[in-house]
């Protein structure tokens, strides 16, 4: 995965939308995640 510099997170009760872009503003990741997978997803992102 390309380096994500900015993350947007749409909060909801059980399903979250994650949108990540690189330094140039290009979309790197766009995912729908359940609440149970959210922490695992962010833990896997490089600092």
mmCIF file of C-alpha atoms in Angstrom:
data_model
loop_
_atom_site.group_PDB
_atom_site.id
_atom_site.type_symbol
_atom_site.label_atom_id
_atom_site.label_comp_id
_atom_site.label_asym_id
_atom_site.label_seq_id
_atom_site.Cartn_x
_atom_site.Cartn_y
_atom_site.Cartn_z
ATOM 1 C CA UNK A 1 0.000 0.000 0.000
ATOM 2 C CA UNK A 2 1.189 3.502 -0.805
ATOM 3 C CA UNK A 3 1.923 5.816 2.143
ATOM 4 C CA UNK A 4 -1.220 7.380 3.597
ATOM 5 C CA UNK A 5 -0.705 10.958 4.805
ATOM 6 C CA UNK A 6 -4.293 11.935 5.640
ATOM 7 C CA UNK A 7 -7.175 9.754 6.839
ATOM 8 C CA UNK A 8 -10.840 10.676 6.867
ATOM 9 C CA UNK A 9 -13.231 8.616 8.976
ATOM 10 C CA UNK A 10 -17.013 8.738 8.703
ATOM 11 C CA UNK A 11 -18.340 7.634 12.084
ATOM 12 C CA UNK A 12 -21.423 5.457 12.367
ATOM 13 C CA UNK A 13 -22.929 2.950 14.754
ATOM 14 C CA UNK A 14 -21.590 -0.257 13.232
ATOM 15 C CA UNK A 15 -20.064 0.469 9.788
ATOM 16 C CA UNK A 16 -17.353 3.081 9.181
ATOM 17 C CA UNK A 17 -16.115 4.590 5.910
ATOM 18 C CA UNK A 18 -12.324 5.133 5.773
ATOM 19 C CA UNK A 19 -10.758 7.355 3.123
ATOM 20 C CA UNK A 20 -6.967 7.773 2.937
ATOM 21 C CA UNK A 21 -4.950 10.003 0.601
ATOM 22 C CA UNK A 22 -1.236 10.396 -0.134
ATOM 23 C CA UNK A 23 0.800 13.628 -0.065
ATOM 24 C CA UNK A 24 -0.255 14.487 -3.638
ATOM 25 C CA UNK A 25 -3.949 14.136 -2.750
ATOM 26 C CA UNK A 26 -4.439 10.851 -4.610
ATOM 27 C CA UNK A 27 -6.775 8.289 -3.108
ATOM 28 C CA UNK A 28 -4.815 5.417 -1.559
ATOM 29 C CA UNK A 29 -7.512 3.614 0.404
ATOM 30 C CA UNK A 30 -11.296 3.732 0.475
ATOM 31 C CA UNK A 31 -12.939 1.053 2.600
ATOM 32 C CA UNK A 32 -16.064 0.179 4.501
ATOM 33 C CA UNK A 33 -15.160 -1.376 7.861
ATOM 34 C CA UNK A 34 -17.181 -2.924 10.634
ATOM 35 C CA UNK A 35 -16.590 -1.694 14.173
ATOM 36 C CA UNK A 36 -14.747 -4.928 15.043
ATOM 37 C CA UNK A 37 -12.185 -4.436 12.217
ATOM 38 C CA UNK A 38 -11.518 -0.721 12.741
ATOM 39 C CA UNK A 39 -8.719 -0.925 15.331
ATOM 40 C CA UNK A 40 -7.030 -3.736 13.421
ATOM 41 C CA UNK A 41 -7.012 -1.603 10.252
ATOM 42 C CA UNK A 42 -5.409 1.415 11.966
ATOM 43 C CA UNK A 43 -2.884 -0.778 13.792
ATOM 44 C CA UNK A 44 -1.680 -2.088 10.411
ATOM 45 C CA UNK A 45 -1.070 1.413 8.981
ATOM 46 C CA UNK A 46 2.542 2.595 9.176
ATOM 47 C CA UNK A 47 3.128 5.545 11.522
#
